[in-house]
Amino acid sequence: MTSLFAQEIRLSKRHEEIVSQRLMLLQQMENKLGDQHTEKASQLQTVETAFKRNLSLLKDIEAAEKSLQTRIHPLPRPEVVSLETRYWASVEEYIPKWEQFLLGRAPYPFAVENQNEAENTIQNEA
């Protein structure tokens, strides 16, 4: 009986060691999980900061590009814009006449009298 009692004491101590080791491992797992959550939160914060920085840099680059574009291609003077607008209006007005002529369906679109009118208009504008 003594040997059974001694064996039970030994098994009881071994059981306590195992339970103690289990608690220690569970605590380590909880700590590791907490560290992983903290690291993940830190990485997420780093990613968000990098995203904001990149967005800011992109806006700065776009602003610099726009600034350079306006230096390279300044806006034309109002007189030039007006002249260009009138030119394209004139082109669109005469496209149907020229189209028919170029397709061989109509005679040359300007007669001699129209040419004189155009010369008079040019002289009056000058």
CSV table of N, CA, C and O in Angstrom, one decimal:
chain,number,residue,atom,x,y,z
A,1,MET,N,0.8,-1.2,0.0
A,1,MET,CA,0.0,0.0,0.0
A,1,MET,C,0.8,1.3,0.0
A,1,MET,O,0.5,2.3,-0.6
A,2,THR,N,1.9,1.2,0.6
A,2,THR,CA,2.8,2.3,0.7
A,2,THR,C,3.3,2.6,-0.8
A,2,THR,O,3.5,3.8,-1.1
A,3,SER,N,3.5,1.7,-1.5
A,3,SER,CA,4.0,1.9,-2.9
A,3,SER,C,2.9,2.6,-3.7
A,3,SER,O,3.2,3.4,-4.5
A,4,LEU,N,1.6,2.2,-3.5
A,4,LEU,CA,0.5,2.9,-4.2
A,4,LEU,C,0.4,4.3,-3.7
A,4,LEU,O,0.2,5.2,-4.5
A,5,PHE,N,0.6,4.5,-2.5
A,5,PHE,CA,0.5,5.9,-1.9
A,5,PHE,C,1.6,6.7,-2.5
A,5,PHE,O,1.4,7.9,-2.9
A,6,ALA,N,2.8,6.2,-2.5
A,6,ALA,CA,4.0,6.9,-3.1
A,6,ALA,C,3.8,7.2,-4.6
A,6,ALA,O,4.1,8.2,-5.1
A,7,GLN,N,3.2,6.2,-5.3
A,7,GLN,CA,3.0,6.4,-6.7
A,7,GLN,C,1.9,7.5,-6.9
A,7,GLN,O,2.0,8.3,-7.8
A,8,GLU,N,0.9,7.5,-6.1
A,8,GLU,CA,-0.2,8.5,-6.2
A,8,GLU,C,0.4,9.9,-5.9
A,8,GLU,O,0.1,10.9,-6.6
A,9,ILE,N,1.3,10.0,-4.9
A,9,ILE,CA,1.9,11.3,-4.6
A,9,ILE,C,2.8,11.7,-5.8
A,9,ILE,O,2.8,12.9,-6.2
A,10,ARG,N,3.5,10.8,-6.4
A,10,ARG,CA,4.4,11.1,-7.5
A,10,ARG,C,3.5,11.6,-8.7
A,10,ARG,O,3.8,12.5,-9.4
A,11,LEU,N,2.4,10.9,-9.0
A,11,LEU,CA,1.5,11.2,-10.0
A,11,LEU,C,0.8,12.6,-9.8
A,11,LEU,O,0.6,13.4,-10.7
A,12,SER,N,0.5,12.8,-8.5
A,12,SER,CA,-0.1,14.1,-8.1
A,12,SER,C,0.9,15.2,-8.4
A,12,SER,O,0.5,16.3,-8.9
A,13,LYS,N,2.1,15.1,-8.1
A,13,LYS,CA,3.2,16.1,-8.3
A,13,LYS,C,3.3,16.3,-9.8
A,13,LYS,O,3.4,17.4,-10.3
A,14,ARG,N,3.3,15.2,-10.6
A,14,ARG,CA,3.5,15.3,-12.0
A,14,ARG,C,2.3,16.0,-12.6
A,14,ARG,O,2.4,16.8,-13.5
A,15,HIS,N,1.1,15.7,-12.1
A,15,HIS,CA,-0.1,16.4,-12.5
A,15,HIS,C,0.0,17.9,-12.3
A,15,HIS,O,-0.3,18.7,-13.1
A,16,GLU,N,0.5,18.3,-11.1
A,16,GLU,CA,0.7,19.7,-10.7
A,16,GLU,C,1.7,20.4,-11.7
A,16,GLU,O,1.5,21.5,-12.1
A,17,GLU,N,2.8,19.7,-12.0
A,17,GLU,CA,3.8,20.2,-12.9
A,17,GLU,C,3.1,20.4,-14.3
A,17,GLU,O,3.4,21.5,-15.0
A,18,ILE,N,2.4,19.4,-14.8
A,18,ILE,CA,1.7,19.5,-16.1
A,18,ILE,C,0.7,20.7,-16.1
A,18,ILE,O,0.7,21.5,-17.1
A,19,VAL,N,-0.1,20.8,-15.1
A,19,VAL,CA,-1.1,21.9,-15.0
A,19,VAL,C,-0.3,23.3,-14.9
A,19,VAL,O,-0.7,24.2,-15.6
A,20,SER,N,0.7,23.3,-14.2
A,20,SER,CA,1.5,24.6,-14.1
A,20,SER,C,2.1,24.9,-15.4
A,20,SER,O,2.1,26.1,-15.8
A,21,GLN,N,2.7,23.9,-16.1
A,21,GLN,CA,3.3,24.1,-17.4
A,21,GLN,C,2.2,24.5,-18.4
A,21,GLN,O,2.4,25.4,-19.2
A,22,ARG,N,1.0,24.0,-18.3
A,22,ARG,CA,-0.1,24.3,-19.2
A,22,ARG,C,-0.5,25.8,-19.0
A,22,ARG,O,-0.7,26.5,-19.9
A,23,LEU,N,-0.6,26.2,-17.7
A,23,LEU,CA,-0.9,27.6,-17.4
A,23,LEU,C,0.1,28.6,-18.0
A,23,LEU,O,-0.2,29.6,-18.5
A,24,MET,N,1.4,28.2,-17.8
A,24,MET,CA,2.5,29.0,-18.3
A,24,MET,C,2.4,29.1,-19.8
A,24,MET,O,2.5,30.2,-20.4
A,25,LEU,N,2.1,28.0,-20.5
A,25,LEU,CA,2.0,28.0,-22.0
A,25,LEU,C,0.8,28.8,-22.4
A,25,LEU,O,0.9,29.6,-23.4
A,26,LEU,N,-0.3,28.7,-21.7
A,26,LEU,CA,-1.5,29.5,-22.0
A,26,LEU,C,-1.2,31.0,-21.9
A,26,LEU,O,-1.6,31.8,-22.7
A,27,GLN,N,-0.5,31.4,-20.8
A,27,GLN,CA,-0.1,32.8,-20.6
A,27,GLN,C,0.8,33.3,-21.7
A,27,GLN,O,0.7,34.4,-22.2
A,28,GLN,N,1.8,32.4,-22.1
A,28,GLN,CA,2.7,32.8,-23.2
A,28,GLN,C,1.9,33.0,-24.5
A,28,GLN,O,2.1,33.9,-25.3
A,29,MET,N,0.9,32.1,-24.8
A,29,MET,CA,0.1,32.2,-26.0
A,29,MET,C,-0.7,33.5,-25.9
A,29,MET,O,-0.8,34.2,-27.0
A,30,GLU,N,-1.3,33.9,-24.8
A,30,GLU,CA,-2.0,35.1,-24.7
A,30,GLU,C,-1.1,36.3,-24.9
A,30,GLU,O,-1.5,37.3,-25.6
A,31,ASN,N,0.1,36.3,-24.3
A,31,ASN,CA,1.0,37.4,-24.5
A,31,ASN,C,1.4,37.5,-26.0
A,31,ASN,O,1.5,38.6,-26.6
A,32,LYS,N,1.7,36.3,-26.6
A,32,LYS,CA,2.0,36.3,-28.1
A,32,LYS,C,0.9,36.9,-28.9
A,32,LYS,O,1.1,37.7,-29.8
A,33,LEU,N,-0.3,36.5,-28.6
A,33,LEU,CA,-1.5,37.0,-29.3
A,33,LEU,C,-1.6,38.5,-29.2
A,33,LEU,O,-1.9,39.2,-30.1
A,34,GLY,N,-1.5,38.9,-27.9
A,34,GLY,CA,-1.5,40.4,-27.7
A,34,GLY,C,-0.4,41.1,-28.4
A,34,GLY,O,-0.7,42.2,-29.0
A,35,ASP,N,0.8,40.6,-28.5
A,35,ASP,CA,1.9,41.2,-29.2
A,35,ASP,C,1.5,41.2,-30.7
A,35,ASP,O,1.8,42.2,-31.4
A,36,GLN,N,0.9,40.2,-31.2
A,36,GLN,CA,0.6,40.1,-32.6
A,36,GLN,C,-0.5,41.2,-32.9
A,36,GLN,O,-0.4,41.9,-34.0
A,37,HIS,N,-1.5,41.4,-32.0
A,37,HIS,CA,-2.5,42.4,-32.3
A,37,HIS,C,-1.9,43.8,-32.2
A,37,HIS,O,-2.2,44.6,-33.0
A,38,THR,N,-0.9,44.0,-31.3
A,38,THR,CA,-0.3,45.3,-31.2
A,38,THR,C,0.6,45.5,-32.5
A,38,THR,O,0.5,46.6,-33.0
A,39,GLU,N,1.3,44.5,-32.9
A,39,GLU,CA,2.1,44.7,-34.1
A,39,GLU,C,1.2,44.9,-35.3
A,39,GLU,O,1.5,45.8,-36.2
A,40,LYS,N,0.1,44.2,-35.4
A,40,LYS,CA,-0.8,44.5,-36.6
A,40,LYS,C,-1.4,45.9,-36.5
A,40,LYS,O,-1.5,46.5,-37.6
A,41,ALA,N,-1.7,46.3,-35.4
A,41,ALA,CA,-2.3,47.7,-35.2
A,41,ALA,C,-1.2,48.7,-35.6
A,41,ALA,O,-1.4,49.7,-36.3
A,42,SER,N,0.1,48.4,-35.2
A,42,SER,CA,1.2,49.3,-35.6
A,42,SER,C,1.4,49.3,-37.1
A,42,SER,O,1.6,50.4,-37.7
A,43,GLN,N,1.3,48.1,-37.7
A,43,GLN,CA,1.5,48.1,-39.2
A,43,GLN,C,0.4,48.8,-39.9
A,43,GLN,O,0.6,49.5,-40.9
A,44,LEU,N,-0.8,48.6,-39.4
A,44,LEU,CA,-2.0,49.3,-40.0
A,44,LEU,C,-1.8,50.8,-39.9
A,44,LEU,O,-2.0,51.6,-40.9
A,45,GLN,N,-1.3,51.3,-38.8
A,45,GLN,CA,-1.1,52.7,-38.6
A,45,GLN,C,0.0,53.2,-39.6
A,45,GLN,O,-0.1,54.3,-40.2
A,46,THR,N,1.1,52.4,-39.7
A,46,THR,CA,2.1,52.7,-40.7
A,46,THR,C,1.6,52.8,-42.1
A,46,THR,O,2.0,53.7,-42.8
A,47,VAL,N,0.8,51.8,-42.4
A,47,VAL,CA,0.2,51.8,-43.8
A,47,VAL,C,-0.7,53.1,-44.0
A,47,VAL,O,-0.6,53.7,-45.1
A,48,GLU,N,-1.5,53.4,-43.1
A,48,GLU,CA,-2.3,54.6,-43.2
A,48,GLU,C,-1.5,55.9,-43.3
A,48,GLU,O,-1.8,56.7,-44.1
A,49,THR,N,-0.5,56.0,-42.5
A,49,THR,CA,0.4,57.1,-42.6
A,49,THR,C,1.1,57.2,-44.0
A,49,THR,O,1.2,58.3,-44.6
A,50,ALA,N,1.6,56.1,-44.4
A,50,ALA,CA,2.2,56.0,-45.8
A,50,ALA,C,1.2,56.4,-46.9
A,50,ALA,O,1.6,57.1,-47.8
A,51,PHE,N,0.0,55.9,-46.7
A,51,PHE,CA,-1.0,56.2,-47.8
A,51,PHE,C,-1.3,57.7,-47.8
A,51,PHE,O,-1.3,58.4,-48.8
A,52,LYS,N,-1.4,58.3,-46.6
A,52,LYS,CA,-1.7,59.8,-46.5
A,52,LYS,C,-0.5,60.6,-47.1
A,52,LYS,O,-0.6,61.5,-47.8
A,53,ARG,N,0.7,60.1,-46.8
A,53,ARG,CA,1.9,60.8,-47.3
A,53,ARG,C,2.0,60.6,-48.8
A,53,ARG,O,2.3,61.6,-49.5
A,54,ASN,N,1.7,59.5,-49.3
A,54,ASN,CA,1.7,59.3,-50.8
A,54,ASN,C,0.7,60.1,-51.5
A,54,ASN,O,0.9,60.7,-52.5
A,55,LEU,N,-0.5,60.2,-50.9
A,55,LEU,CA,-1.6,61.0,-51.4
A,55,LEU,C,-1.1,62.5,-51.5
A,55,LEU,O,-1.3,63.2,-52.5
A,56,SER,N,-0.5,62.9,-50.4
A,56,SER,CA,0.0,64.3,-50.3
A,56,SER,C,1.1,64.6,-51.4
A,56,SER,O,1.1,65.6,-52.0
A,57,LEU,N,2.0,63.6,-51.5
A,57,LEU,CA,3.0,63.8,-52.5
A,57,LEU,C,2.4,63.8,-53.9
A,57,LEU,O,2.9,64.6,-54.8
A,58,LEU,N,1.4,63.0,-54.2
A,58,LEU,CA,0.8,62.9,-55.5
A,58,LEU,C,0.1,64.3,-55.8
A,58,LEU,O,0.3,64.8,-56.9
A,59,LYS,N,-0.5,64.9,-54.8
A,59,LYS,CA,-1.1,66.2,-55.0
A,59,LYS,C,-0.1,67.2,-55.3
A,59,LYS,O,-0.3,68.1,-56.1
A,60,ASP,N,1.0,67.2,-54.5
A,60,ASP,CA,2.1,68.1,-54.8
A,60,ASP,C,2.7,68.0,-56.2
A,60,ASP,O,3.0,69.0,-56.8
A,61,ILE,N,2.9,66.7,-56.6
A,61,ILE,CA,3.4,66.5,-58.0
A,61,ILE,C,2.4,67.0,-59.0
A,61,ILE,O,2.8,67.7,-60.0
A,62,GLU,N,1.1,66.8,-58.8
A,62,GLU,CA,0.1,67.3,-59.8
A,62,GLU,C,0.1,68.8,-59.8
A,62,GLU,O,0.0,69.4,-60.9
A,63,ALA,N,0.2,69.4,-58.7
A,63,ALA,CA,0.3,70.9,-58.6
A,63,ALA,C,1.5,71.4,-59.3
A,63,ALA,O,1.4,72.4,-60.1
A,64,ALA,N,2.7,70.8,-59.1
A,64,ALA,CA,3.9,71.2,-59.8
A,64,ALA,C,3.8,71.0,-61.3
A,64,ALA,O,4.2,71.8,-62.1
A,65,GLU,N,3.2,69.9,-61.7
A,65,GLU,CA,3.0,69.6,-63.1
A,65,GLU,C,2.1,70.7,-63.7
A,65,GLU,O,2.4,71.2,-64.8
A,66,LYS,N,1.0,71.0,-63.1
A,66,LYS,CA,0.1,72.1,-63.6
A,66,LYS,C,0.8,73.4,-63.7
A,66,LYS,O,0.7,74.1,-64.6
A,67,SER,N,1.6,73.7,-62.7
A,67,SER,CA,2.4,75.0,-62.7
A,67,SER,C,3.4,75.0,-63.8
A,67,SER,O,3.5,76.0,-64.5
A,68,LEU,N,4.1,73.9,-64.1
A,68,LEU,CA,5.0,73.8,-65.2
A,68,LEU,C,4.3,73.9,-66.5
A,68,LEU,O,4.8,74.5,-67.5
A,69,GLN,N,3.1,73.3,-66.6
A,69,GLN,CA,2.3,73.4,-67.9
A,69,GLN,C,2.0,74.8,-68.2
A,69,GLN,O,2.0,75.2,-69.3
A,70,THR,N,1.5,75.6,-67.2
A,70,THR,CA,1.1,76.9,-67.4
A,70,THR,C,2.4,77.8,-67.8
A,70,THR,O,2.2,78.8,-68.5
A,71,ARG,N,3.5,77.4,-67.3
A,71,ARG,CA,4.8,78.2,-67.7
A,71,ARG,C,5.2,77.9,-69.1
A,71,ARG,O,5.6,78.7,-69.8
A,72,ILE,N,5.0,76.6,-69.5
A,72,ILE,CA,5.4,76.2,-70.8
A,72,ILE,C,4.4,76.6,-71.8
A,72,ILE,O,4.8,77.1,-72.9
A,73,HIS,N,3.1,76.5,-71.5
A,73,HIS,CA,2.1,76.9,-72.5
A,73,HIS,C,1.2,77.9,-71.8
A,73,HIS,O,0.1,77.6,-71.3
A,74,PRO,N,1.7,79.2,-71.8
A,74,PRO,CA,0.8,80.2,-71.2
A,74,PRO,C,-0.5,80.4,-72.0
A,74,PRO,O,-0.5,80.1,-73.2
A,75,LEU,N,-1.5,80.9,-71.3
A,75,LEU,CA,-2.8,81.1,-71.9
A,75,LEU,C,-2.6,82.2,-73.0
A,75,LEU,O,-2.0,83.2,-72.8
A,76,PRO,N,-3.2,82.0,-74.2
A,76,PRO,CA,-3.1,83.0,-75.2
A,76,PRO,C,-3.9,84.3,-74.8
A,76,PRO,O,-4.8,84.3,-74.0
A,77,ARG,N,-3.5,85.4,-75.5
A,77,ARG,CA,-4.1,86.7,-75.2
A,77,ARG,C,-5.6,86.6,-75.7
A,77,ARG,O,-5.9,85.8,-76.6
A,78,PRO,N,-6.4,87.4,-75.1
A,78,PRO,CA,-7.9,87.4,-75.5
A,78,PRO,C,-8.1,87.7,-77.0
A,78,PRO,O,-9.0,87.1,-77.6
A,79,GLU,N,-7.2,88.5,-77.6
A,79,GLU,CA,-7.3,88.8,-79.0
A,79,GLU,C,-7.1,87.5,-79.9
A,79,GLU,O,-7.8,87.3,-80.9
A,80,VAL,N,-6.1,86.7,-79.5
A,80,VAL,CA,-5.8,85.5,-80.2
A,80,VAL,C,-7.0,84.5,-80.0
A,80,VAL,O,-7.4,83.9,-81.0
A,81,VAL,N,-7.5,84.4,-78.8
A,81,VAL,CA,-8.6,83.5,-78.6
A,81,VAL,C,-9.8,83.9,-79.5
A,81,VAL,O,-10.5,83.1,-80.1
A,82,SER,N,-10.1,85.2,-79.5
A,82,SER,CA,-11.2,85.7,-80.3
A,82,SER,C,-11.0,85.4,-81.8
A,82,SER,O,-11.9,85.0,-82.5
A,83,LEU,N,-9.8,85.7,-82.3
A,83,LEU,CA,-9.5,85.4,-83.7
A,83,LEU,C,-9.6,83.9,-84.0
A,83,LEU,O,-10.2,83.5,-85.0
A,84,GLU,N,-9.1,83.1,-83.1
A,84,GLU,CA,-9.2,81.6,-83.3
A,84,GLU,C,-10.7,81.2,-83.3
A,84,GLU,O,-11.1,80.4,-84.1
A,85,THR,N,-11.5,81.7,-82.4
A,85,THR,CA,-12.9,81.4,-82.4
A,85,THR,C,-13.6,81.8,-83.7
A,85,THR,O,-14.4,81.0,-84.2
A,86,ARG,N,-13.3,83.0,-84.1
A,86,ARG,CA,-14.0,83.4,-85.4
A,86,ARG,C,-13.5,82.6,-86.6
A,86,ARG,O,-14.3,82.3,-87.5
A,87,TYR,N,-12.2,82.2,-86.6
A,87,TYR,CA,-11.7,81.3,-87.6
A,87,TYR,C,-12.4,80.0,-87.7
A,87,TYR,O,-12.9,79.6,-88.8
A,88,TRP,N,-12.6,79.4,-86.6
A,88,TRP,CA,-13.2,78.0,-86.6
A,88,TRP,C,-14.7,78.2,-86.9
A,88,TRP,O,-15.3,77.3,-87.5
A,89,ALA,N,-15.3,79.3,-86.5
A,89,ALA,CA,-16.7,79.5,-86.9
A,89,ALA,C,-16.9,79.6,-88.4
A,89,ALA,O,-17.8,79.1,-89.0
A,90,SER,N,-15.9,80.3,-89.0
A,90,SER,CA,-15.9,80.5,-90.4
A,90,SER,C,-15.7,79.2,-91.1
A,90,SER,O,-16.3,78.8,-92.1
A,91,VAL,N,-14.7,78.4,-90.6
A,91,VAL,CA,-14.5,77.1,-91.2
A,91,VAL,C,-15.7,76.2,-91.1
A,91,VAL,O,-16.1,75.6,-92.1
A,92,GLU,N,-16.4,76.2,-90.0
A,92,GLU,CA,-17.6,75.4,-89.9
A,92,GLU,C,-18.7,75.9,-90.8
A,92,GLU,O,-19.5,75.1,-91.3
A,93,GLU,N,-18.8,77.2,-91.0
A,93,GLU,CA,-19.8,77.7,-91.9
A,93,GLU,C,-19.6,77.3,-93.4
A,93,GLU,O,-20.5,77.0,-94.1
A,94,TYR,N,-18.3,77.2,-93.8
A,94,TYR,CA,-18.0,76.8,-95.2
A,94,TYR,C,-17.8,75.3,-95.4
A,94,TYR,O,-17.6,74.9,-96.6
A,95,ILE,N,-17.7,74.5,-94.4
A,95,ILE,CA,-17.5,73.1,-94.6
A,95,ILE,C,-18.5,72.5,-95.6
A,95,ILE,O,-18.1,71.7,-96.5
A,96,PRO,N,-19.8,72.7,-95.4
A,96,PRO,CA,-20.7,72.0,-96.3
A,96,PRO,C,-20.5,72.4,-97.8
A,96,PRO,O,-20.6,71.5,-98.7
A,97,LYS,N,-20.2,73.7,-98.1
A,97,LYS,CA,-19.9,74.1,-99.5
A,97,LYS,C,-18.7,73.4,-100.0
A,97,LYS,O,-18.7,72.8,-101.1
A,98,TRP,N,-17.6,73.4,-99.2
A,98,TRP,CA,-16.4,72.7,-99.7
A,98,TRP,C,-16.5,71.2,-99.8
A,98,TRP,O,-15.9,70.6,-100.7
A,99,GLU,N,-17.3,70.6,-98.9
A,99,GLU,CA,-17.5,69.2,-98.9
A,99,GLU,C,-18.1,68.8,-100.2
A,99,GLU,O,-17.7,67.8,-100.9
A,100,GLN,N,-19.2,69.5,-100.6
A,100,GLN,CA,-19.8,69.2,-101.9
A,100,GLN,C,-18.9,69.3,-103.1
A,100,GLN,O,-18.9,68.5,-104.0
A,101,PHE,N,-18.1,70.4,-103.0
A,101,PHE,CA,-17.1,70.6,-104.1
A,101,PHE,C,-16.1,69.5,-104.2
A,101,PHE,O,-15.8,69.0,-105.3
A,102,LEU,N,-15.5,69.2,-103.0
A,102,LEU,CA,-14.5,68.1,-103.0
A,102,LEU,C,-15.0,66.7,-103.4
A,102,LEU,O,-14.3,65.9,-103.9
A,103,LEU,N,-16.3,66.5,-103.2
A,103,LEU,CA,-16.9,65.3,-103.6
A,103,LEU,C,-17.3,65.3,-105.0
A,103,LEU,O,-17.8,64.3,-105.6
A,104,GLY,N,-17.1,66.4,-105.7
A,104,GLY,CA,-17.5,66.5,-107.1
A,104,GLY,C,-18.9,66.7,-107.4
A,104,GLY,O,-19.4,66.5,-108.5
A,105,ARG,N,-19.7,67.2,-106.4
A,105,ARG,CA,-21.2,67.3,-106.6
A,105,ARG,C,-21.6,68.8,-106.8
A,105,ARG,O,-22.7,69.0,-107.1
A,106,ALA,N,-20.6,69.7,-106.6
A,106,ALA,CA,-21.0,71.1,-106.8
A,106,ALA,C,-19.8,71.9,-107.4
A,106,ALA,O,-18.6,71.4,-107.3
A,107,PRO,N,-20.0,73.1,-108.0
A,107,PRO,CA,-18.9,73.8,-108.5
A,107,PRO,C,-18.1,74.5,-107.4
A,107,PRO,O,-18.4,74.4,-106.2
A,108,TYR,N,-17.0,75.1,-107.8
A,108,TYR,CA,-16.1,75.8,-106.9
A,108,TYR,C,-17.0,76.7,-106.0
A,108,TYR,O,-17.8,77.5,-106.6
A,109,PRO,N,-16.8,76.7,-104.7
A,109,PRO,CA,-17.8,77.4,-103.8
A,109,PRO,C,-17.7,78.9,-103.9
A,109,PRO,O,-18.7,79.5,-103.4
A,110,PHE,N,-16.7,79.5,-104.4
A,110,PHE,CA,-16.6,80.9,-104.3
A,110,PHE,C,-16.6,81.5,-105.8
A,110,PHE,O,-15.7,81.1,-106.5
A,111,ALA,N,-17.5,82.3,-106.1
A,111,ALA,CA,-17.5,83.0,-107.4
A,111,ALA,C,-16.6,84.2,-107.3
A,111,ALA,O,-16.2,84.6,-106.2
A,112,VAL,N,-16.4,84.9,-108.4
A,112,VAL,CA,-15.5,86.1,-108.4
A,112,VAL,C,-16.1,87.1,-107.5
A,112,VAL,O,-15.4,87.9,-106.8
A,113,GLU,N,-17.5,87.3,-107.5
A,113,GLU,CA,-18.1,88.4,-106.7
A,113,GLU,C,-17.9,88.1,-105.2
A,113,GLU,O,-17.7,89.0,-104.5
A,114,ASN,N,-17.9,86.8,-104.8
A,114,ASN,CA,-17.7,86.5,-103.4
A,114,ASN,C,-16.2,86.8,-103.0
A,114,ASN,O,-16.0,87.3,-101.9
A,115,GLN,N,-15.3,86.7,-104.0
A,115,GLN,CA,-13.9,87.0,-103.7
A,115,GLN,C,-13.8,88.5,-103.5
A,115,GLN,O,-13.0,88.9,-102.6
A,116,ASN,N,-14.4,89.3,-104.3
A,116,ASN,CA,-14.4,90.7,-104.1
A,116,ASN,C,-15.0,91.1,-102.7
A,116,ASN,O,-14.4,92.0,-102.1
A,117,GLU,N,-16.1,90.5,-102.3
A,117,GLU,CA,-16.7,90.8,-101.0
A,117,GLU,C,-15.7,90.4,-99.9
A,117,GLU,O,-15.6,91.2,-98.9
A,118,ALA,N,-15.0,89.3,-100.0
A,118,ALA,CA,-14.1,88.9,-99.0
A,118,ALA,C,-12.9,89.9,-98.9
A,118,ALA,O,-12.5,90.3,-97.8
A,119,GLU,N,-12.4,90.4,-100.1
A,119,GLU,CA,-11.4,91.4,-100.1
A,119,GLU,C,-11.8,92.6,-99.4
A,119,GLU,O,-11.1,93.3,-98.6
A,120,ASN,N,-13.0,93.1,-99.7
A,120,ASN,CA,-13.6,94.3,-99.1
A,120,ASN,C,-13.7,94.2,-97.6
A,120,ASN,O,-13.4,95.1,-96.8
A,121,THR,N,-14.1,93.0,-97.1
A,121,THR,CA,-14.3,92.7,-95.7
A,121,THR,C,-12.9,92.8,-95.0
A,121,THR,O,-12.8,93.4,-93.9
A,122,ILE,N,-11.9,92.2,-95.7
A,122,ILE,CA,-10.6,92.2,-95.1
A,122,ILE,C,-10.0,93.6,-95.0
A,122,ILE,O,-9.5,94.0,-94.0
A,123,GLN,N,-10.3,94.4,-96.0
A,123,GLN,CA,-9.8,95.8,-96.0
A,123,GLN,C,-10.5,96.6,-95.0
A,123,GLN,O,-9.9,97.5,-94.3
A,124,ASN,N,-11.8,96.4,-94.8
A,124,ASN,CA,-12.6,97.1,-93.8
A,124,ASN,C,-12.1,96.8,-92.3
A,124,ASN,O,-12.1,97.6,-91.5
A,125,GLU,N,-11.7,95.5,-92.1
A,125,GLU,CA,-11.3,95.1,-90.8
A,125,GLU,C,-9.9,95.7,-90.5
A,125,GLU,O,-9.6,95.9,-89.3
A,126,ALA,N,-9.1,95.8,-91.5
A,126,ALA,CA,-7.7,96.4,-91.3
A,126,ALA,C,-7.8,97.8,-91.0
A,126,ALA,O,-7.4,98.4,-90.1
